[in-house]
CSV table of C-alpha atoms in Angstrom, one decimal:
chain,number,residue,atom,x,y,z
E,1,MET,CA,233.2,64.8,99.9
E,2,THR,CA,236.3,63.1,99.1
E,3,PHE,CA,239.5,63.7,100.4
E,4,GLN,CA,243.1,64.0,99.1
E,5,TRP,CA,245.4,63.3,101.4
E,6,HIS,CA,248.3,62.7,99.0
E,7,VAL,CA,248.4,66.6,99.2
E,8,ILE,CA,249.9,66.2,102.6
E,9,TRP,CA,252.2,63.8,101.1
E,10,GLU,CA,253.4,66.2,98.7
E,11,SER,CA,253.8,68.9,101.1
E,12,LEU,CA,255.1,67.0,103.8
E,13,PRO,CA,259.1,68.0,103.7
E,14,ARG,CA,257.5,71.7,103.7
E,15,LEU,CA,255.6,71.2,106.8
E,16,LEU,CA,258.5,69.4,108.6
E,17,ASP,CA,260.7,72.5,107.9
E,18,GLY,CA,257.5,74.4,109.5
E,19,ALA,CA,257.8,72.2,112.3
E,20,VAL,CA,261.5,72.8,112.8
E,21,MET,CA,261.0,76.2,112.7
E,22,THR,CA,258.2,76.1,115.4
E,23,ILE,CA,261.0,74.0,117.8
E,24,TRP,CA,263.8,76.1,116.6
E,25,LEU,CA,261.7,79.3,117.8
E,26,SER,CA,260.7,77.7,121.3
E,27,VAL,CA,264.2,76.8,121.9
E,28,VAL,CA,265.8,80.1,121.4
E,29,THR,CA,263.2,81.8,122.6
E,30,MET,CA,263.5,79.6,126.4
E,31,LEU,CA,267.4,80.2,126.0
E,32,ILE,CA,266.8,83.9,126.3
E,33,ALA,CA,264.0,83.7,128.5
E,34,MET,CA,265.5,81.6,131.1
E,35,PRO,CA,268.2,84.2,132.0
E,36,GLY,CA,265.9,86.9,131.6
E,37,GLY,CA,263.5,85.8,134.0
E,38,LEU,CA,266.1,85.5,136.6
E,39,LEU,CA,267.2,89.1,135.8
E,40,TRP,CA,264.0,90.4,136.0
E,41,SER,CA,263.3,88.4,139.5
E,42,PHE,CA,266.1,89.7,140.8
E,43,MET,CA,265.6,93.0,139.8
E,44,ARG,CA,262.2,92.6,141.4
E,45,MET,CA,263.9,91.8,144.6
E,46,SER,CA,266.3,94.6,144.4
E,47,ARG,CA,266.5,97.2,147.7
E,48,PHE,CA,266.6,100.1,145.1
E,49,LYS,CA,262.7,100.8,145.1
E,50,ALA,CA,263.0,102.6,141.3
E,51,ILE,CA,264.5,98.8,140.1
E,52,SER,CA,261.8,96.8,142.0
E,53,LEU,CA,259.2,99.3,140.5
E,54,LEU,CA,260.5,98.7,136.9
E,55,SER,CA,260.4,95.2,137.1
E,56,ALA,CA,257.2,94.8,138.3
E,57,CYS,CA,255.3,97.3,135.7
E,58,PHE,CA,257.2,95.0,132.7
E,59,VAL,CA,256.2,92.0,134.5
E,60,GLU,CA,252.5,92.8,135.2
E,61,PHE,CA,252.3,94.6,131.8
E,62,PHE,CA,253.1,91.4,130.2
E,63,ARG,CA,251.5,89.0,131.9
E,64,ALA,CA,248.3,91.0,131.7
E,65,THR,CA,247.9,91.6,128.1
E,66,PRO,CA,248.1,89.5,125.0
E,67,LEU,CA,250.8,87.8,122.9
E,68,ILE,CA,249.4,88.3,119.7
E,69,LEU,CA,249.1,91.8,120.4
E,70,GLN,CA,252.6,92.3,122.1
E,71,ILE,CA,253.6,90.5,118.7
E,72,TYR,CA,251.8,93.1,116.9
E,73,TRP,CA,253.0,96.1,119.0
E,74,VAL,CA,256.8,95.0,118.3
E,75,TYR,CA,255.9,94.2,114.7
E,76,TYR,CA,254.3,97.9,113.6
E,77,VAL,CA,255.8,100.2,116.3
E,78,LEU,CA,259.3,99.4,116.6
E,79,PRO,CA,260.3,100.1,113.1
E,80,ALA,CA,257.7,102.8,112.3
E,81,TYR,CA,258.5,105.2,115.6
E,82,PHE,CA,261.7,104.1,117.1
E,83,ASP,CA,263.6,103.6,113.8
E,84,ILE,CA,264.4,100.0,115.2
E,85,ARG,CA,264.6,97.4,112.3
E,86,LEU,CA,264.5,93.3,113.1
E,87,SER,CA,263.9,90.9,110.5
E,88,GLN,CA,260.5,88.9,111.1
E,89,ILE,CA,262.4,86.1,113.1
E,90,GLY,CA,264.0,88.8,115.2
E,91,THR,CA,260.7,90.6,116.0
E,92,ALA,CA,259.1,87.1,116.5
E,93,ILE,CA,261.8,86.3,119.3
E,94,LEU,CA,261.8,89.5,120.9
E,95,GLY,CA,258.4,89.5,121.2
E,96,LEU,CA,258.3,85.9,122.5
E,97,SER,CA,261.2,86.4,125.0
E,98,CYS,CA,259.6,89.5,126.6
E,99,ASN,CA,256.5,87.4,127.2
E,100,ILE,CA,257.7,84.2,128.4
E,101,SER,CA,260.8,86.4,130.7
E,102,ALA,CA,257.9,88.1,132.4
E,103,PHE,CA,256.0,84.6,133.1
E,104,ASN,CA,259.6,82.9,134.1
E,105,SER,CA,260.5,85.7,136.0
E,106,GLU,CA,257.3,85.0,138.8
E,107,THR,CA,258.2,81.5,138.7
E,108,PHE,CA,261.8,82.3,139.8
E,109,ARG,CA,260.6,85.0,142.3
E,110,SER,CA,258.1,82.3,143.8
E,111,GLY,CA,261.1,79.8,144.0
E,112,ILE,CA,263.2,81.9,145.6
E,113,VAL,CA,261.2,83.3,148.4
E,114,SER,CA,260.0,79.6,149.2
E,115,ILE,CA,263.2,79.0,150.4
E,116,ARG,CA,263.3,79.5,154.3
E,117,LYS,CA,265.1,82.5,156.1
E,118,GLY,CA,266.9,80.2,158.3
E,119,GLN,CA,269.1,79.3,155.5
E,120,TRP,CA,270.1,83.1,154.7
E,121,SER,CA,271.0,83.3,158.5
E,122,ALA,CA,273.0,80.2,158.5
E,123,GLY,CA,274.8,81.2,155.4
E,124,ARG,CA,275.4,84.7,156.7
E,125,ALA,CA,276.2,82.9,160.1
E,126,ILE,CA,279.0,80.9,158.4
E,127,GLY,CA,280.8,84.4,156.7
E,128,MET,CA,279.3,84.2,153.1
E,129,THR,CA,278.5,87.2,151.5
E,130,ASP,CA,274.5,87.5,150.1
E,131,ARG,CA,275.7,87.0,146.3
E,132,GLN,CA,277.4,83.3,147.5
E,133,ILE,CA,274.1,82.6,149.5
E,134,MET,CA,272.0,83.1,146.4
E,135,TRP,CA,274.6,81.1,143.9
E,136,HIS,CA,275.3,78.6,146.0
E,137,ILE,CA,272.2,77.9,148.5
E,138,VAL,CA,269.3,79.2,147.6
E,139,LEU,CA,269.2,79.3,143.7
E,140,PRO,CA,270.2,75.6,143.5
E,141,GLN,CA,267.0,74.7,145.3
E,142,ALA,CA,264.8,77.3,143.9
E,143,VAL,CA,265.8,76.3,140.5
E,144,LEU,CA,264.8,72.8,141.0
E,145,ARG,CA,261.6,73.6,142.8
E,146,VAL,CA,260.2,75.7,140.3
E,147,LEU,CA,261.2,73.0,137.7
E,148,PRO,CA,257.6,71.7,136.9
E,149,ALA,CA,256.3,74.9,136.5
E,150,LEU,CA,259.3,75.9,134.0
E,151,ALA,CA,258.1,73.0,132.2
E,152,THR,CA,254.3,73.7,132.2
E,153,THR,CA,255.4,77.4,130.9
E,154,TRP,CA,257.7,75.7,128.2
E,155,VAL,CA,254.7,73.6,126.8
E,156,SER,CA,252.7,76.8,126.2
E,157,LEU,CA,255.5,78.4,125.0
E,158,PHE,CA,255.6,75.6,122.2
E,159,LYS,CA,251.8,76.3,121.6
E,160,ASP,CA,252.6,80.2,121.5
E,161,THR,CA,255.1,80.0,118.9
E,162,SER,CA,252.2,79.4,116.4
E,163,LEU,CA,251.2,83.0,116.8
E,164,VAL,CA,254.0,84.1,115.0
E,165,SER,CA,252.4,83.3,111.8
E,166,ILE,CA,250.6,86.3,111.9
E,167,ILE,CA,254.0,88.4,111.0
E,168,SER,CA,255.0,85.6,108.0
E,169,VAL,CA,257.5,83.6,110.5
E,170,ALA,CA,257.4,80.2,108.5
E,171,ASP,CA,256.8,78.2,111.5
E,172,LEU,CA,254.6,75.1,111.2
E,173,SER,CA,251.0,76.6,111.1
E,174,TYR,CA,252.5,79.8,109.1
E,175,VAL,CA,253.4,76.8,106.3
E,176,SER,CA,249.9,75.0,106.8
E,177,LEU,CA,248.1,77.9,106.2
E,178,LYS,CA,250.0,78.7,102.9
E,179,ILE,CA,249.6,75.6,101.7
E,180,ARG,CA,246.1,75.4,102.4
E,181,SER,CA,245.5,78.7,100.5
E,182,GLU,CA,247.7,77.0,97.5
E,183,THR,CA,245.7,73.8,97.2
E,184,TYR,CA,242.0,74.5,98.5
E,185,ARG,CA,242.8,71.1,100.5
E,186,ILE,CA,241.2,73.1,103.8
E,187,LEU,CA,240.1,70.1,105.8
E,188,GLU,CA,243.4,67.9,104.7
E,189,VAL,CA,245.8,70.3,105.4
E,190,LEU,CA,244.5,71.8,108.5
E,191,THR,CA,244.1,68.5,110.0
E,192,ALA,CA,247.7,67.4,109.0
E,193,MET,CA,248.9,70.4,110.8
E,194,ALA,CA,246.9,69.9,114.0
E,195,ALA,CA,247.9,66.5,113.8
E,196,ILE,CA,251.6,67.3,113.2
E,197,TYR,CA,251.3,69.6,116.7
E,198,TRP,CA,249.6,67.1,118.3
E,199,LEU,CA,252.4,64.2,117.5
E,200,MET,CA,255.2,66.9,119.1
E,201,GLY,CA,252.9,68.0,122.0
E,202,TYR,CA,251.4,65.5,123.3
E,203,PRO,CA,254.7,63.6,124.7
E,204,GLN,CA,255.7,67.0,125.9
E,205,ALA,CA,252.5,67.0,128.1
E,206,LYS,CA,252.9,63.6,129.2
E,207,LEU,CA,256.5,64.8,130.3
E,208,VAL,CA,255.6,67.6,132.3
E,209,ASP,CA,253.0,65.7,134.1
E,210,TRP,CA,256.0,63.2,134.8
E,211,ILE,CA,258.4,66.4,135.8
E,212,HIS,CA,255.1,67.1,138.3
E,213,ARG,CA,255.0,64.1,140.2
E,214,ARG,CA,259.0,63.6,140.1
E,215,TYR,CA,259.9,67.3,141.6
E,216,LYS,CA,256.7,67.8,143.4
E,217,VAL,CA,257.4,69.9,146.7
E,218,THR,CA,256.9,67.4,149.7
E,219,GLU,CA,257.2,69.4,153.5
S,1,MET,CA,257.6,111.3,116.3
S,2,THR,CA,254.1,113.1,117.1
S,3,ILE,CA,251.4,111.2,118.8
S,4,SER,CA,247.4,112.0,117.6
S,5,LEU,CA,244.3,111.3,119.2
S,6,ALA,CA,242.5,112.3,116.3
S,7,PRO,CA,241.7,107.9,115.6
S,8,PHE,CA,240.1,108.1,119.2
S,9,ILE,CA,238.2,110.9,118.8
S,10,ASP,CA,236.7,109.6,115.3
S,11,SER,CA,236.4,105.6,116.0
S,12,TRP,CA,235.5,105.3,120.0
S,13,PRO,CA,232.1,104.0,119.6
S,14,PHE,CA,233.4,101.6,117.1
S,15,LEU,CA,236.3,100.6,119.4
S,16,LEU,CA,234.0,100.7,122.3
S,17,LYS,CA,232.0,97.9,120.8
S,18,ALA,CA,235.2,95.8,120.1
S,19,VAL,CA,235.3,95.8,123.5
S,20,GLY,CA,232.0,94.3,124.8
S,21,VAL,CA,232.6,91.9,121.9
S,22,THR,CA,236.1,90.8,123.5
S,23,LEU,CA,234.3,90.3,126.8
S,24,PHE,CA,231.4,88.6,125.3
S,25,ILE,CA,233.5,85.8,123.8
S,26,SER,CA,235.7,85.7,127.1
S,27,VAL,CA,232.5,85.3,129.1
S,28,PHE,CA,231.0,82.8,127.2
S,29,SER,CA,233.9,80.9,126.3
S,30,MET,CA,234.5,80.6,129.9
S,31,LEU,CA,231.1,79.5,130.6
S,32,LEU,CA,231.4,77.2,128.0
S,33,GLY,CA,234.5,75.5,129.4
S,34,PHE,CA,233.3,75.6,132.9
S,35,VAL,CA,230.5,73.3,131.7
S,36,ILE,CA,232.7,70.9,130.1
S,37,GLY,CA,235.3,71.4,132.8
S,38,VAL,CA,232.8,70.3,135.5
S,39,ILE,CA,231.8,67.5,133.6
S,40,VAL,CA,235.1,66.3,132.6
S,41,GLY,CA,236.7,67.1,135.9
S,42,SER,CA,234.5,65.2,137.9
S,43,LEU,CA,234.1,62.6,135.8
S,44,ARG,CA,237.6,61.7,135.6
S,45,THR,CA,237.6,61.9,139.5
S,46,TYR,CA,234.8,59.8,140.5
S,47,GLY,CA,234.0,58.2,137.1
S,48,GLY,CA,236.5,54.8,137.2
S,49,LYS,CA,239.6,54.1,135.0
S,50,PHE,CA,238.0,53.9,131.6
S,51,LEU,CA,236.7,57.6,131.8
S,52,ASP,CA,239.7,58.8,133.3
S,53,MET,CA,241.7,57.8,130.7
S,54,THR,CA,239.4,58.3,127.8
S,55,LEU,CA,238.8,62.2,129.1
S,56,GLY,CA,242.3,62.3,130.0
S,57,PHE,CA,242.9,62.2,126.2
S,58,TYR,CA,240.9,65.0,125.5
S,59,VAL,CA,242.4,67.0,128.0
S,60,ASP,CA,246.2,66.0,127.0
S,61,THR,CA,245.3,66.5,123.4
S,62,MET,CA,243.9,70.3,124.4
S,63,ARG,CA,247.3,70.7,126.1
S,64,ALA,CA,249.2,69.8,122.9
S,65,ILE,CA,247.8,71.9,120.2
S,66,PRO,CA,248.1,75.3,120.1
S,67,LEU,CA,244.5,77.6,120.4
S,68,LEU,CA,245.4,79.1,116.7
S,69,VAL,CA,245.2,75.9,115.3
S,70,ILE,CA,241.6,74.8,117.0
S,71,LEU,CA,240.2,78.1,116.1
S,72,VAL,CA,241.1,77.5,112.1
S,73,TRP,CA,240.4,74.0,112.5
S,74,VAL,CA,236.5,74.9,113.8
S,75,TYR,CA,235.8,77.7,111.2
S,76,PHE,CA,237.7,76.3,108.0
S,77,ALA,CA,237.8,72.8,108.4
S,78,PHE,CA,234.5,71.4,110.5
S,79,PRO,CA,231.9,73.6,108.3
S,80,MET,CA,234.0,71.2,105.0
S,81,LEU,CA,232.9,67.8,107.2
S,82,THR,CA,229.4,69.3,108.1
S,83,GLY,CA,228.8,71.3,104.9
S,84,HIS,CA,227.3,73.8,106.8
S,85,SER,CA,229.1,77.3,107.2
S,86,ILE,CA,229.3,78.5,110.8
S,87,ASN,CA,229.4,82.0,112.5
S,88,VAL,CA,232.8,83.4,113.5
S,89,THR,CA,232.0,84.3,116.8
S,90,ALA,CA,230.2,81.1,117.5
S,91,ALA,CA,233.2,79.1,115.8
S,92,ALA,CA,235.4,81.6,118.3
S,93,ILE,CA,233.4,80.9,121.8
S,94,ALA,CA,233.5,77.1,120.5
S,95,ALA,CA,237.2,76.9,120.2
S,96,LEU,CA,238.3,78.9,123.0
S,97,GLY,CA,235.4,77.1,125.0
S,98,ILE,CA,236.9,73.4,124.2
S,99,HIS,CA,240.2,74.7,124.6
S,100,LEU,CA,239.9,76.1,128.0
S,101,GLY,CA,237.7,73.3,129.3
S,102,ALA,CA,240.6,71.1,129.2
S,103,TYR,CA,242.4,73.5,131.5
S,104,ILE,CA,239.5,73.9,133.7
S,105,ALA,CA,238.7,70.1,134.0
S,106,GLU,CA,242.5,69.8,135.4
S,107,THR,CA,241.9,72.6,138.0
S,108,ILE,CA,238.7,70.9,139.1
S,109,ARG,CA,240.4,67.7,139.2
S,110,ALA,CA,243.1,68.8,141.2
S,111,GLY,CA,240.6,70.6,143.5
S,112,LEU,CA,238.9,67.6,144.3
S,113,THR,CA,241.6,65.1,144.8
S,114,SER,CA,243.6,67.7,147.0
S,115,VAL,CA,241.1,67.1,149.7
S,116,ARG,CA,242.6,64.1,151.5
S,117,LYS,CA,241.3,60.6,150.9
S,118,THR,CA,240.7,59.8,155.0
S,119,GLN,CA,237.7,62.7,154.5
S,120,MET,CA,235.9,60.7,152.3
S,121,SER,CA,236.4,57.5,154.6
S,122,ALA,CA,235.2,59.5,157.5
S,123,ALA,CA,232.2,60.6,155.6
S,124,LEU,CA,231.5,57.1,154.4
S,125,ALA,CA,232.2,55.6,158.0
S,126,LEU,CA,229.8,58.3,159.4
S,127,GLY,CA,227.2,56.8,156.9
S,128,MET,CA,226.7,59.2,154.1
S,129,SER,CA,226.3,58.4,150.5
S,130,ARG,CA,229.3,59.4,148.1
S,131,THR,CA,227.0,62.0,146.3
S,132,GLN,CA,226.4,63.5,150.3
S,133,ALA,CA,229.8,63.7,151.0
S,134,VAL,CA,231.2,65.1,148.0
S,135,ARG,CA,228.4,67.7,147.9
S,136,THR,CA,228.3,68.4,151.7
S,137,ILE,CA,232.6,67.8,152.7
S,138,ILE,CA,234.7,67.8,149.8
S,139,LEU,CA,233.1,70.2,147.5
S,140,PRO,CA,233.3,73.3,150.0
S,141,GLN,CA,237.0,73.0,150.1
S,142,ALA,CA,237.8,72.4,147.0
S,143,VAL,CA,235.6,75.1,145.9
S,144,ILE,CA,237.7,77.7,147.6
S,145,ARG,CA,241.1,75.7,146.4
S,146,MET,CA,240.1,76.2,142.8
S,147,LEU,CA,239.5,79.8,143.0
S,148,PRO,CA,243.1,81.0,142.1
S,149,SER,CA,243.4,78.9,139.2
S,150,LEU,CA,240.2,79.7,138.0
S,151,GLY,CA,240.7,83.5,138.1
S,152,SER,CA,243.9,83.2,136.7
S,153,LEU,CA,242.0,80.9,133.5
S,154,PHE,CA,239.6,83.4,133.1
S,155,VAL,CA,242.3,86.2,132.2
S,156,PHE,CA,243.5,83.7,130.0
S,157,ALA,CA,240.5,83.6,128.4
S,158,VAL,CA,239.9,86.9,128.0
S,159,LYS,CA,244.0,87.3,126.2
S,160,ASP,CA,243.2,84.4,124.1
S,161,SER,CA,239.9,85.9,123.1
S,162,ALA,CA,242.5,88.3,120.9
S,163,ILE,CA,243.6,85.3,119.0
S,164,ALA,CA,239.9,85.2,117.7
S,165,SER,CA,241.6,88.2,115.5
S,166,VAL,CA,242.9,85.9,113.1
S,167,ILE,CA,239.6,84.4,111.9
S,168,ALA,CA,238.1,88.5,112.0
S,169,VAL,CA,235.7,88.0,114.5
S,170,PRO,CA,235.4,91.7,115.3
S,171,GLU,CA,236.7,92.0,118.8
S,172,LEU,CA,239.2,94.8,120.1
S,173,LEU,CA,242.7,93.5,118.1
S,174,ARG,CA,240.8,92.8,115.0
S,175,GLN,CA,238.9,96.2,115.1
S,176,THR,CA,242.4,97.6,116.7
S,177,GLN,CA,243.9,96.5,113.2
S,178,VAL,CA,241.2,98.0,110.9
S,179,VAL,CA,241.2,101.6,112.7
S,180,ALA,CA,245.1,101.3,112.5
S,181,GLY,CA,245.1,100.4,108.3
S,182,ASN,CA,242.8,103.4,108.1
S,183,THR,CA,244.3,106.2,109.9
S,184,TYR,CA,247.9,104.7,109.6
S,185,ARG,CA,248.5,105.4,113.4
S,186,PRO,CA,249.5,101.6,114.5
S,187,PHE,CA,251.3,103.3,117.8
S,188,GLU,CA,248.4,105.2,119.1
S,189,LEU,CA,246.0,102.3,118.6
S,190,TYR,CA,248.1,99.2,119.2
S,191,THR,CA,249.1,100.9,122.8
S,192,ALA,CA,245.9,102.0,123.4
S,193,ALA,CA,244.5,98.5,123.1
S,194,MET,CA,247.1,96.9,124.8
S,195,LEU,CA,246.0,99.4,127.9
S,196,VAL,CA,242.4,98.4,127.6
S,197,TYR,CA,243.6,94.6,127.6
S,198,PHE,CA,245.5,95.3,130.8
S,199,LEU,CA,242.8,96.8,132.5
S,200,LEU,CA,240.3,94.2,131.8
S,201,CYS,CA,242.8,91.9,133.0
S,202,PHE,CA,244.9,93.1,135.6
S,203,PRO,CA,242.2,94.1,138.2
S,204,VAL,CA,240.8,90.0,137.7
S,205,ALA,CA,243.8,88.5,138.4
S,206,ARG,CA,244.6,90.7,141.3
S,207,GLY,CA,240.7,90.9,142.5
S,208,VAL,CA,240.7,87.0,143.0
S,209,ASP,CA,244.0,87.1,144.7
S,210,MET,CA,242.2,89.1,147.1
S,211,ILE,CA,239.0,87.7,147.2
S,212,TYR,CA,240.9,84.6,148.0
S,213,LYS,CA,243.2,85.6,150.6
S,214,ARG,CA,240.1,86.5,152.4
S,215,VAL,CA,238.4,82.8,152.1
S,216,ALA,CA,241.3,80.8,152.1
S,217,HIS,CA,241.1,79.5,155.7
S,218,LEU,CA,237.8,78.1,154.7
S,219,GLY,CA,239.6,75.7,152.3
S,220,SER,CA,241.9,74.6,154.5
S,221,SER,CA,241.6,71.1,156.4
């Protein structure tokens, strides 16, 4: 068989547009899912049972079901049954944000509970309120401690954005699959798609390893 | 809004079979991933620098490329190279397995290296061979420590098997789409599929946690 790599060079601008969309989706989702995750983790630790239970249900449910199904659910069910109309990109971001904030919530919670109880007592002893202790003492340490876990979530989010191609959001995988069906150069286009993902993802995977080494918890 | 259970009354055998396919794909991709993981993980730990680097490249590549991309590559592009078409289910198991294998390899390597080096030195000083030391001293502790990660990776295998719907493997998500398309009842069907995945994944996750709590002391040193 003969390879026709010129197809790739001709469609490179579109592939790069797709790659930009992939990066944009990851950034926006993470910007929503960081405060979102923190909020769910605070709710989980709330002294009100109902709020804590609500958060537990949300987090466990989104962690135990496939992201691709969550995206389909948001896409088909919200407009048809609840009359909520979102654009495709809006749907994608909603689905991704719910999923990632559930994972972030558990990450933040594990960081917060890992800070020794003595620090709370010390804070109270010098007259701080619980809120002050959380914001000024516990949270800064907790966030630093869970940085490696957040970085790992970032990389899996970056990969998972490829799933929004099923609802026709023009990210890298959607654009590639489209070019594939226009040109019939299946092998070339799919290999180029994998290569572009690799070029973007490999340095990130290495960076995560570095963050893990740099911020490893040693006690 | 009215909820209709009619689609389930008509098509539950069809959907139940799809749950079977989901489990089949998850279990076999986990097995394939485990075989790859054991080989890659132990060679990276004990196989010297060259193997560590080469296999590290495989692991990091799998961590960098989305499963969807690997899946469509294996199913659509790979047959163009070999000239033979490939069965969808086999493609799904292969793609999931080589993706998961990298993560299992990392888990196994982390488990093996988490046992302190001095234990190996102590075993060698007692006159054991390296193989003996790994088999009787390091592995029994490492296996326990790997348990939570392996459990969550199995949950990932079940969830990721849903991505195989993209290449039309007749698993739960794909068949849910088929029934939803025929009956115009997406709400009921997608919600039911969510519940089924939850019922498959959540007990596994909690079960592994519970088992680990019981046996964790066996892995501490």
